[in-house]
PDB file of C-alpha atoms and ligand atoms in Angstrom:
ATOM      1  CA  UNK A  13     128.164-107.686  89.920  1.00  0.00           C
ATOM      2  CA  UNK A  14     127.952-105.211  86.745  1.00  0.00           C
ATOM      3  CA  UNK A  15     125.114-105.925  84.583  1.00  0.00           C
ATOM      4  CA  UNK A  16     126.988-104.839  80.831  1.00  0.00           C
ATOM      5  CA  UNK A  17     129.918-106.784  78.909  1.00  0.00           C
ATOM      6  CA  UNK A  18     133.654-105.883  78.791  1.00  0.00           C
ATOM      7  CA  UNK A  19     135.356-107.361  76.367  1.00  0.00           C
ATOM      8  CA  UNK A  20     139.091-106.679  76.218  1.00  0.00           C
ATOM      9  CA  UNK A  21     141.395-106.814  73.279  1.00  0.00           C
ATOM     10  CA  UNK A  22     145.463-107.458  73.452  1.00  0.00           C
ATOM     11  CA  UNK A  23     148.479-108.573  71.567  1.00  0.00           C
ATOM     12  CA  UNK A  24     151.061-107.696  70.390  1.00  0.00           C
ATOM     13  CA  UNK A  25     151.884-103.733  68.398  1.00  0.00           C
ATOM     14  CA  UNK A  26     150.736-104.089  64.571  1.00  0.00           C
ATOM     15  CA  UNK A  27     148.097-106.859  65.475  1.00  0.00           C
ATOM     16  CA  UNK A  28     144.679-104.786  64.407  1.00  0.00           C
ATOM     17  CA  UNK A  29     143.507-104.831  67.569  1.00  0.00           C
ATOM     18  CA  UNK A  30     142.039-100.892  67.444  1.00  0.00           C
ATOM     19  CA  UNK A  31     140.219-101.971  63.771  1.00  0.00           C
ATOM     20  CA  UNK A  32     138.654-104.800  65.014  1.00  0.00           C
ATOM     21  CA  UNK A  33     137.466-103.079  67.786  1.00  0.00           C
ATOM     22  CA  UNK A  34     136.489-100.360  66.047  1.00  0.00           C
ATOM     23  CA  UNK A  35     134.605-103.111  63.623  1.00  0.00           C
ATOM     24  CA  UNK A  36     132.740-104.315  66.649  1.00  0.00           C
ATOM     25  CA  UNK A  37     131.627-101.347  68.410  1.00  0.00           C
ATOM     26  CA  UNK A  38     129.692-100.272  64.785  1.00  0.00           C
ATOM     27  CA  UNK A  39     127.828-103.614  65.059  1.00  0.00           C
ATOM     28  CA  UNK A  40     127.191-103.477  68.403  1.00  0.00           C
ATOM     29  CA  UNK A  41     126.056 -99.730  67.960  1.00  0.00           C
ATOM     30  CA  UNK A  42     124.149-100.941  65.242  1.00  0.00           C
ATOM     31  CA  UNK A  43     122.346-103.463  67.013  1.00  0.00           C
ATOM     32  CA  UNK A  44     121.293-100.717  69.591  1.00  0.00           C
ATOM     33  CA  UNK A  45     123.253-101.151  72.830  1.00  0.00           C
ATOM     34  CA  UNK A  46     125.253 -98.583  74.082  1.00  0.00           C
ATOM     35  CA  UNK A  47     128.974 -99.231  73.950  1.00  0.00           C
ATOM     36  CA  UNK A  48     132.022 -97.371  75.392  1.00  0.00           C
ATOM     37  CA  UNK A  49     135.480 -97.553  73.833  1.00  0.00           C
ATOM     38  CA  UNK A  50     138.328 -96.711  75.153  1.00  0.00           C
ATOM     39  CA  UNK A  51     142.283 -98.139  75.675  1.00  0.00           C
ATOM     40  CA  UNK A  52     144.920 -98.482  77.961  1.00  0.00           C
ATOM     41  CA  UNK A  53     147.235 -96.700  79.367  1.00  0.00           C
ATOM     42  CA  UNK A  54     144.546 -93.615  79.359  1.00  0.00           C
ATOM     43  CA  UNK A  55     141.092 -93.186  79.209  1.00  0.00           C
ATOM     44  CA  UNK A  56     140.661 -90.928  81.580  1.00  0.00           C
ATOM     45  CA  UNK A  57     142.476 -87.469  81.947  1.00  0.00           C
ATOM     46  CA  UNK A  58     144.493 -88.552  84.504  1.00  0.00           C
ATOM     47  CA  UNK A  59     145.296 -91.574  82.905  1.00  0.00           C
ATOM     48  CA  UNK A  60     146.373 -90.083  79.719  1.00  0.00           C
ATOM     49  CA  UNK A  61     148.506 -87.546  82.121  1.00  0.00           C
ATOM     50  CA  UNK A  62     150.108 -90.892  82.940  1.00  0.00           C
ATOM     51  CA  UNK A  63     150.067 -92.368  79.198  1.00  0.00           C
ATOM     52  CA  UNK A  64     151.991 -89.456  78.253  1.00  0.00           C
ATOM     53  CA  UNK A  65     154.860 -90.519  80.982  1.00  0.00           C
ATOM     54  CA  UNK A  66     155.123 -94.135  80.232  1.00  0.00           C
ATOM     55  CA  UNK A  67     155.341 -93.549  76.340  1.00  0.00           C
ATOM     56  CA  UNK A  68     157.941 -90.838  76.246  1.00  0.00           C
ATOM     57  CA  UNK A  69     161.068 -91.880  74.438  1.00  0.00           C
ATOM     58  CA  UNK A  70     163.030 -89.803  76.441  1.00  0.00           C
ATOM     59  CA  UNK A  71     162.652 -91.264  79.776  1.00  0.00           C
ATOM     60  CA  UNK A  72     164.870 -94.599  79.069  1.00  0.00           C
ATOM     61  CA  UNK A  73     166.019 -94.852  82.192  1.00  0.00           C
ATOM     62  CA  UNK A  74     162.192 -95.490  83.325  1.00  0.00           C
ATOM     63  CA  UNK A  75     162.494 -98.664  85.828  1.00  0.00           C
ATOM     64  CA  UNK A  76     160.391-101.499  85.272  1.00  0.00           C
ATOM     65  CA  UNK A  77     158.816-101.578  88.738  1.00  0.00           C
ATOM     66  CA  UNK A  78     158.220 -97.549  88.307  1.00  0.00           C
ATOM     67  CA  UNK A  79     156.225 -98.780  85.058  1.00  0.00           C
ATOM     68  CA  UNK A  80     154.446-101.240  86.800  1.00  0.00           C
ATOM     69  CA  UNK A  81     153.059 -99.006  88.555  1.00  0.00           C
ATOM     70  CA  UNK A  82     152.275 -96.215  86.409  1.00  0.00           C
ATOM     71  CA  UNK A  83     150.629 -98.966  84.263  1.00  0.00           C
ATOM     72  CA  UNK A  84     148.737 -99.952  87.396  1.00  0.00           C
ATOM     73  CA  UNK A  85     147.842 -95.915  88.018  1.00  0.00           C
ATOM     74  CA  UNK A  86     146.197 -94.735  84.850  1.00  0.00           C
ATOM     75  CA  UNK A  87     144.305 -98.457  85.315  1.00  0.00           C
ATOM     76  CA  UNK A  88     142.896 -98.008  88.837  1.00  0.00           C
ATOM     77  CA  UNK A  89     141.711 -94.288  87.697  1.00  0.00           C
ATOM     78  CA  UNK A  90     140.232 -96.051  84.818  1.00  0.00           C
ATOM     79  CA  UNK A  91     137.936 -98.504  86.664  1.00  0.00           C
ATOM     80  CA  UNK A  92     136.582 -96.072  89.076  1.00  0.00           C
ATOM     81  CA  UNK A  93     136.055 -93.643  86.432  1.00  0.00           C
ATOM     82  CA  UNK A  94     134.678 -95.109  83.726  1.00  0.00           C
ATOM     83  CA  UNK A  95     134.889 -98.983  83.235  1.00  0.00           C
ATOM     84  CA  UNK A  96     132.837 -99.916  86.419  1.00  0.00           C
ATOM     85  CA  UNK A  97     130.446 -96.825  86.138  1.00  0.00           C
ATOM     86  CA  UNK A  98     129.907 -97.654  82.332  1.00  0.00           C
ATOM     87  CA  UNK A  99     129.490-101.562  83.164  1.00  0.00           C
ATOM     88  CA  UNK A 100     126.837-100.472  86.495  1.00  0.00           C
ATOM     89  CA  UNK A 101     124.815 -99.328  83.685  1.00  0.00           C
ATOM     90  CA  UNK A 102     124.552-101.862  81.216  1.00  0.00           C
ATOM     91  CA  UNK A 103     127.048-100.318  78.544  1.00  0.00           C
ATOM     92  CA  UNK A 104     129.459-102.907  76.467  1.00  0.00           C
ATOM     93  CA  UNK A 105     132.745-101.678  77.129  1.00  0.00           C
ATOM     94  CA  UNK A 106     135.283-102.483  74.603  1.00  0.00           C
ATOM     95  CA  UNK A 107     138.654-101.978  75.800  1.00  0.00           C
ATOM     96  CA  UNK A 108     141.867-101.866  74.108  1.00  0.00           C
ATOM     97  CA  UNK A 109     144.316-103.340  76.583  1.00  0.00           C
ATOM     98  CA  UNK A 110     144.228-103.908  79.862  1.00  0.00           C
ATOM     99  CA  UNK A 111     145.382-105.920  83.050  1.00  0.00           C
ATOM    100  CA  UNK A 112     146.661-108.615  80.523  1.00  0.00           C
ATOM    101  CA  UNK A 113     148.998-106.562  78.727  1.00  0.00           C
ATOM    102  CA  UNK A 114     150.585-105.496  81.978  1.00  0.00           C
ATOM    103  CA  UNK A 115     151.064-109.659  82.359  1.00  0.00           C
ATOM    104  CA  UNK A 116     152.703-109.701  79.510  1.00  0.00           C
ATOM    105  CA  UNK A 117     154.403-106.983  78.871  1.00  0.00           C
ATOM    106  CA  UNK A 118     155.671-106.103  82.419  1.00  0.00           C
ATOM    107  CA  UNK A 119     155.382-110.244  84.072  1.00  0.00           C
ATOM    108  CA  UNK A 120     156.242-111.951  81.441  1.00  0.00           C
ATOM    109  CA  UNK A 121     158.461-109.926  78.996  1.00  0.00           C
ATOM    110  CA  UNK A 122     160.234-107.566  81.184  1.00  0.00           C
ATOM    111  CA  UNK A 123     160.746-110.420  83.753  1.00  0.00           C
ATOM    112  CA  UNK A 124     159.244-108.742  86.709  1.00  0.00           C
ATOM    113  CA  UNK A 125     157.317-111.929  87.993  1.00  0.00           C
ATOM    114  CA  UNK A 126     153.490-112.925  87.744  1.00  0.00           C
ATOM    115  CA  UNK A 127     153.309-111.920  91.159  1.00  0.00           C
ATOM    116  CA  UNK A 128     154.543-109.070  91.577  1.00  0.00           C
ATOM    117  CA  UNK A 129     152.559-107.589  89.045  1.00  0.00           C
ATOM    118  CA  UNK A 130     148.992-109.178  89.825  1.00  0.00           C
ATOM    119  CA  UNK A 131     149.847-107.452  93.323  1.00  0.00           C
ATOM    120  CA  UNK A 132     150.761-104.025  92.319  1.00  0.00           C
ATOM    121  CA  UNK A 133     147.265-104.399  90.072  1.00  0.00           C
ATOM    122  CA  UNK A 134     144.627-105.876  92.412  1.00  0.00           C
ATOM    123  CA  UNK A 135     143.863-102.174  94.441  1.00  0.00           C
ATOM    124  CA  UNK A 136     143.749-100.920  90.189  1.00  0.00           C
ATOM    125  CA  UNK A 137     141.147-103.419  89.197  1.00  0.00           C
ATOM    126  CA  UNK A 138     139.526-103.798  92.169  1.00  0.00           C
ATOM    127  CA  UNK A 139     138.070-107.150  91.449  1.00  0.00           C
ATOM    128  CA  UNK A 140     137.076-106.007  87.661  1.00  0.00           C
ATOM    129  CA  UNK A 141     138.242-108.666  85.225  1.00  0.00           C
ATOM    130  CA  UNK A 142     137.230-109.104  81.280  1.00  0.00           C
ATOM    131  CA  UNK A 143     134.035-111.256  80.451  1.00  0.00           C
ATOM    132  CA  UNK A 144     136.195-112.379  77.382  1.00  0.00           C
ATOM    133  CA  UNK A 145     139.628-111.415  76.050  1.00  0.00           C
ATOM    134  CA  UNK A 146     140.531-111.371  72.490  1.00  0.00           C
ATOM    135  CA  UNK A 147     143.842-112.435  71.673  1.00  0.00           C
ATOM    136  CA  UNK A 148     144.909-110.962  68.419  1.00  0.00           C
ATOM    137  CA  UNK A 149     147.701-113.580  67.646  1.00  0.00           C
ATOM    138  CA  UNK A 150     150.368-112.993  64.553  1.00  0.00           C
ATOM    139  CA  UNK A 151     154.300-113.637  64.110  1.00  0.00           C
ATOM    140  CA  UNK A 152     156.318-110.773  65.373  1.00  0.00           C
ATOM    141  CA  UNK A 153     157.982-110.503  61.921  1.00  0.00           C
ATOM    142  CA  UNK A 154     154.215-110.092  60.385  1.00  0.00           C
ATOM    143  CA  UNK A 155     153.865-107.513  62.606  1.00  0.00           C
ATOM    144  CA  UNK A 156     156.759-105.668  62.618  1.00  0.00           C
ATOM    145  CA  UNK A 157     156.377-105.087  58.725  1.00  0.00           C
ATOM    146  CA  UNK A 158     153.053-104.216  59.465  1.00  0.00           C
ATOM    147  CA  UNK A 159     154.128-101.252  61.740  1.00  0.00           C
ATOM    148  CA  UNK A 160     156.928-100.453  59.088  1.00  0.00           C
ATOM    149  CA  UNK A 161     154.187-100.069  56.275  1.00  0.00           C
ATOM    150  CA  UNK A 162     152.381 -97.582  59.045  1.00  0.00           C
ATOM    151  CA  UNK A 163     155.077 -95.911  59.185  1.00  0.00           C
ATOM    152  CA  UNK A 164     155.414 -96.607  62.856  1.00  0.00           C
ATOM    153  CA  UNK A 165     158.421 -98.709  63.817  1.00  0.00           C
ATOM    154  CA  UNK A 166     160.067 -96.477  65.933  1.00  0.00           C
ATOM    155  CA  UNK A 167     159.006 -96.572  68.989  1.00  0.00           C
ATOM    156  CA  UNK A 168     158.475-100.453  68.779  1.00  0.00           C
ATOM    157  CA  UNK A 169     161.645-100.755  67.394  1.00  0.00           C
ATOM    158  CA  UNK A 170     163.431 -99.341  70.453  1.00  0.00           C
ATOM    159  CA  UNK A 171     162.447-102.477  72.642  1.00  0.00           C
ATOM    160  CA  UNK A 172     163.298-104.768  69.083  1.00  0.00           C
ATOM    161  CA  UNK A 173     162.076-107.814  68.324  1.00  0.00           C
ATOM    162  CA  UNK A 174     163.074-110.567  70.885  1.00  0.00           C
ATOM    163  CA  UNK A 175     161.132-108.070  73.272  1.00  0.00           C
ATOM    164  CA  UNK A 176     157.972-108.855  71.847  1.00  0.00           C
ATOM    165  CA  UNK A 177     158.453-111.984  71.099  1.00  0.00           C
ATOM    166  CA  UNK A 178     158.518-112.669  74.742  1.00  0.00           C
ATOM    167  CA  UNK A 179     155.465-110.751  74.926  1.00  0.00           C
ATOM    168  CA  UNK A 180     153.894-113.281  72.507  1.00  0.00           C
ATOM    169  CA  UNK A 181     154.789-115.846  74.902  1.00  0.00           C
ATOM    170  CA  UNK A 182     153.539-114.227  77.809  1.00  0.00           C
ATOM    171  CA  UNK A 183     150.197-113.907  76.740  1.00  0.00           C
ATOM    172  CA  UNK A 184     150.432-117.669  75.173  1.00  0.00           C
ATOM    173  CA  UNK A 185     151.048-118.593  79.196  1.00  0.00           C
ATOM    174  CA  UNK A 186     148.596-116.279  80.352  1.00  0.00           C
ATOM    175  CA  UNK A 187     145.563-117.824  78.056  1.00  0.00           C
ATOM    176  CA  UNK A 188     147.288-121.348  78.872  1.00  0.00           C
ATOM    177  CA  UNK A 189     146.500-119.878  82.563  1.00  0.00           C
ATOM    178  CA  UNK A 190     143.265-118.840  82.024  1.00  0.00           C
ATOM    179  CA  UNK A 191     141.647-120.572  78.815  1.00  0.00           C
ATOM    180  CA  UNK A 192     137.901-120.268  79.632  1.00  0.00           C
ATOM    181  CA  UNK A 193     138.299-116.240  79.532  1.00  0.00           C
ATOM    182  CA  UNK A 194     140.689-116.154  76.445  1.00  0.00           C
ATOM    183  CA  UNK A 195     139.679-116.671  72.685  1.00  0.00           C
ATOM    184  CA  UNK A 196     142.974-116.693  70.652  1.00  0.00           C
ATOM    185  CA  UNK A 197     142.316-114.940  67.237  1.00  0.00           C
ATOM    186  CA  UNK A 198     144.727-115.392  63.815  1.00  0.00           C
ATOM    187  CA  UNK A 199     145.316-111.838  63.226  1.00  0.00           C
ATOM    188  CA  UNK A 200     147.248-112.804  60.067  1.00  0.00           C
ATOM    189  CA  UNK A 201     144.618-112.567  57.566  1.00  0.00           C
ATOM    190  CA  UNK A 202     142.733-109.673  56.532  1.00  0.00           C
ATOM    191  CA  UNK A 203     140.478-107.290  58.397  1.00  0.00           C
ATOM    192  CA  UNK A 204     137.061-109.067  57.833  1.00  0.00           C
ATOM    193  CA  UNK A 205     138.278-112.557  58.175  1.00  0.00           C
ATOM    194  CA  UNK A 206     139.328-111.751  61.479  1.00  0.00           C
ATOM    195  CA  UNK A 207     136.685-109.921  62.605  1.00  0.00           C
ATOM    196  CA  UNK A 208     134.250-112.866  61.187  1.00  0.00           C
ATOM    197  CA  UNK A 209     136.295-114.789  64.225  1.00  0.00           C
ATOM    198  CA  UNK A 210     135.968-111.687  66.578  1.00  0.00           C
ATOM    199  CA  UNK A 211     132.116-112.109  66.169  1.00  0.00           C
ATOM    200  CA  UNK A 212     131.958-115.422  66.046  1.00  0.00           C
ATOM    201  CA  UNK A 213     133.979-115.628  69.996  1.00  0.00           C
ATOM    202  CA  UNK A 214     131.586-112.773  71.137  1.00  0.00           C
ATOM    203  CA  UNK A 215     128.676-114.770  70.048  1.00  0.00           C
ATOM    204  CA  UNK A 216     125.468-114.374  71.862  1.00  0.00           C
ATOM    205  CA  UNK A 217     127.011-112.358  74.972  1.00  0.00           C
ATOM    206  CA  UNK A 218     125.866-109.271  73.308  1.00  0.00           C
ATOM    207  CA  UNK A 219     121.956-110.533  73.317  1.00  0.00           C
ATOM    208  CA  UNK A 220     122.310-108.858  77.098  1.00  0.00           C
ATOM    209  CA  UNK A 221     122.745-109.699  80.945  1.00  0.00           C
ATOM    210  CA  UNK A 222     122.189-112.809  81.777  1.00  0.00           C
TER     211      UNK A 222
HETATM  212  P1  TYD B   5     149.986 -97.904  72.250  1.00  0.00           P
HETATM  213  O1  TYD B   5     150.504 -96.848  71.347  1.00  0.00           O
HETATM  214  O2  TYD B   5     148.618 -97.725  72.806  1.00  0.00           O
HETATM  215  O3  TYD B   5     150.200 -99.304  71.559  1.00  0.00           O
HETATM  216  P2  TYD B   5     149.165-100.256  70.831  1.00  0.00           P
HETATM  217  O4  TYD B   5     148.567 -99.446  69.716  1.00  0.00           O
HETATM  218  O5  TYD B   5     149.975-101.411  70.363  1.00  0.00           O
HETATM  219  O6  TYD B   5     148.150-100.678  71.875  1.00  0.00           O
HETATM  220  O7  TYD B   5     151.037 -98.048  73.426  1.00  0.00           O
HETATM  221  C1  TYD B   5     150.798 -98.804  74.522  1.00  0.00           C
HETATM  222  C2  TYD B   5     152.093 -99.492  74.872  1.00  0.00           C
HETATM  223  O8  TYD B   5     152.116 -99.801  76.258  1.00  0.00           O
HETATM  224  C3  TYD B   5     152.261-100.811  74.134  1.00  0.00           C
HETATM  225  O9  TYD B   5     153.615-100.960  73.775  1.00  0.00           O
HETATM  226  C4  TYD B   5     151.922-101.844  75.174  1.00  0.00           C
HETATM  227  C5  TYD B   5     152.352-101.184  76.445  1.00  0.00           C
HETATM  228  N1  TYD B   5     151.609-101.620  77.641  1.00  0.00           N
HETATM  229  C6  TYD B   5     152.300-102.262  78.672  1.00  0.00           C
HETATM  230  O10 TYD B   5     153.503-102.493  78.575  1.00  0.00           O
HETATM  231  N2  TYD B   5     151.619-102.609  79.803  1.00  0.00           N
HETATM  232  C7  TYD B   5     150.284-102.348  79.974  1.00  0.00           C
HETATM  233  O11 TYD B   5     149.695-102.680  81.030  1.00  0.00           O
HETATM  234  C8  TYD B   5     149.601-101.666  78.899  1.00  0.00           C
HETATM  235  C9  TYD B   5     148.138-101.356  79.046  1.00  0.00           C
HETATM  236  C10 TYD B   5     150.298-101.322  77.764  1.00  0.00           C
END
């Protein structure tokens, strides 16, 4: 048992999750507890070692299982180095991604099987799973032309659009899957709207261990 709060945030590429996390961790800072932020794949050093693999453009011919598992790597370094250890001591860790993208992303979306995938990640997590998730939900469209204005379609626009629409849908089955853990969040309004629903789903957890 850890005594501190991790809250993770996913969706899909363009859906604000790193400003509304970077929205809560001021308040929570604010309010005086200690909080940790950090993202997946990375990290860690070794885990951005292995961030650097999985996002180079030049390795197409990557295999889905071999990114499973690199996925799974930089995660299992991650727990052991700093999730659990921050969480032992009370911290709030606020996480950008985690297990639940690799449902969706590599499950779900790149057809690899629920199975398969909560396999290859149960000696990463170890038994470590989010207090709450945030689901940062918007139209692929809406966030595509968010990305554009960024300036960052490229990469996302090498997997295209039916890609992460299926990612959508895989973390619309994994919530379905696991509702009491999940609060779904319309990402299609602006920043402080959404993070008025970002506070509102973290609610009193921050008031400390229960
Ligand atoms: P990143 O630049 O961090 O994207 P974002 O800002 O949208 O979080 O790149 C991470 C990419 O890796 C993103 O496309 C999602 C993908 N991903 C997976 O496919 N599986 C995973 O388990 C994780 C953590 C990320």
């Amino acid at each position: 048992m850890t005594s501190g709060l991790f809250i993770t945030f996913e969706g899909i590429e363009g859906s604000g999750k790193s400003t509304q996390l970077r929205l809560l961790a001021d308040h929570i800072t604010k309010r005086g507890r200690n909080v940790v932020c950090t993202r997946e794949p990375g990290g860690t050093r070794t885990g951005d070692r292995v961030r650097a693999i999985l996002l180079d453009p030049e390795l197409a011919e990557m295999d889905p299982a071999t990114e499973m598992l690199l996925f799974a790597s930089s995660r299992a370094q991650h727990v052991r180095e700093l999730l659990r250890p921050s969480l032992d001591q009370g911290d709030v860790v606020l996480c950008d991604r985690y297990l639940h993208s690799s449902l969706a992303y590599q499950a779900w979306a790149r057809g690899l099987g629920r199975d398969r995938v909560m396999s290859a990640n149960a000696a990463a997590i170890d038994g470590l799973l989010p207090d709450l998730i945030l689901l940062l939900d918007l139209d692929v469209a809406r966030a595509f032309d968010r990305a554009e204005a960024r300036g960052r379609l490229d990469r996302i626009e090498l997997a295209g659009r039916g890609f992460h629409q299926a990612v959508r849908a895989g973390f619309h089955k994994e919530r379905d899957l696991d509702p009491a853990r999940f609060v779904t969040i319309d990402a299609d309004r602006p920043p402080d709207e959404v993070f008025a629903s970002v506070l509102a789903a973290v609610g009193g957890r921050l008031d400390g261990p229960e």
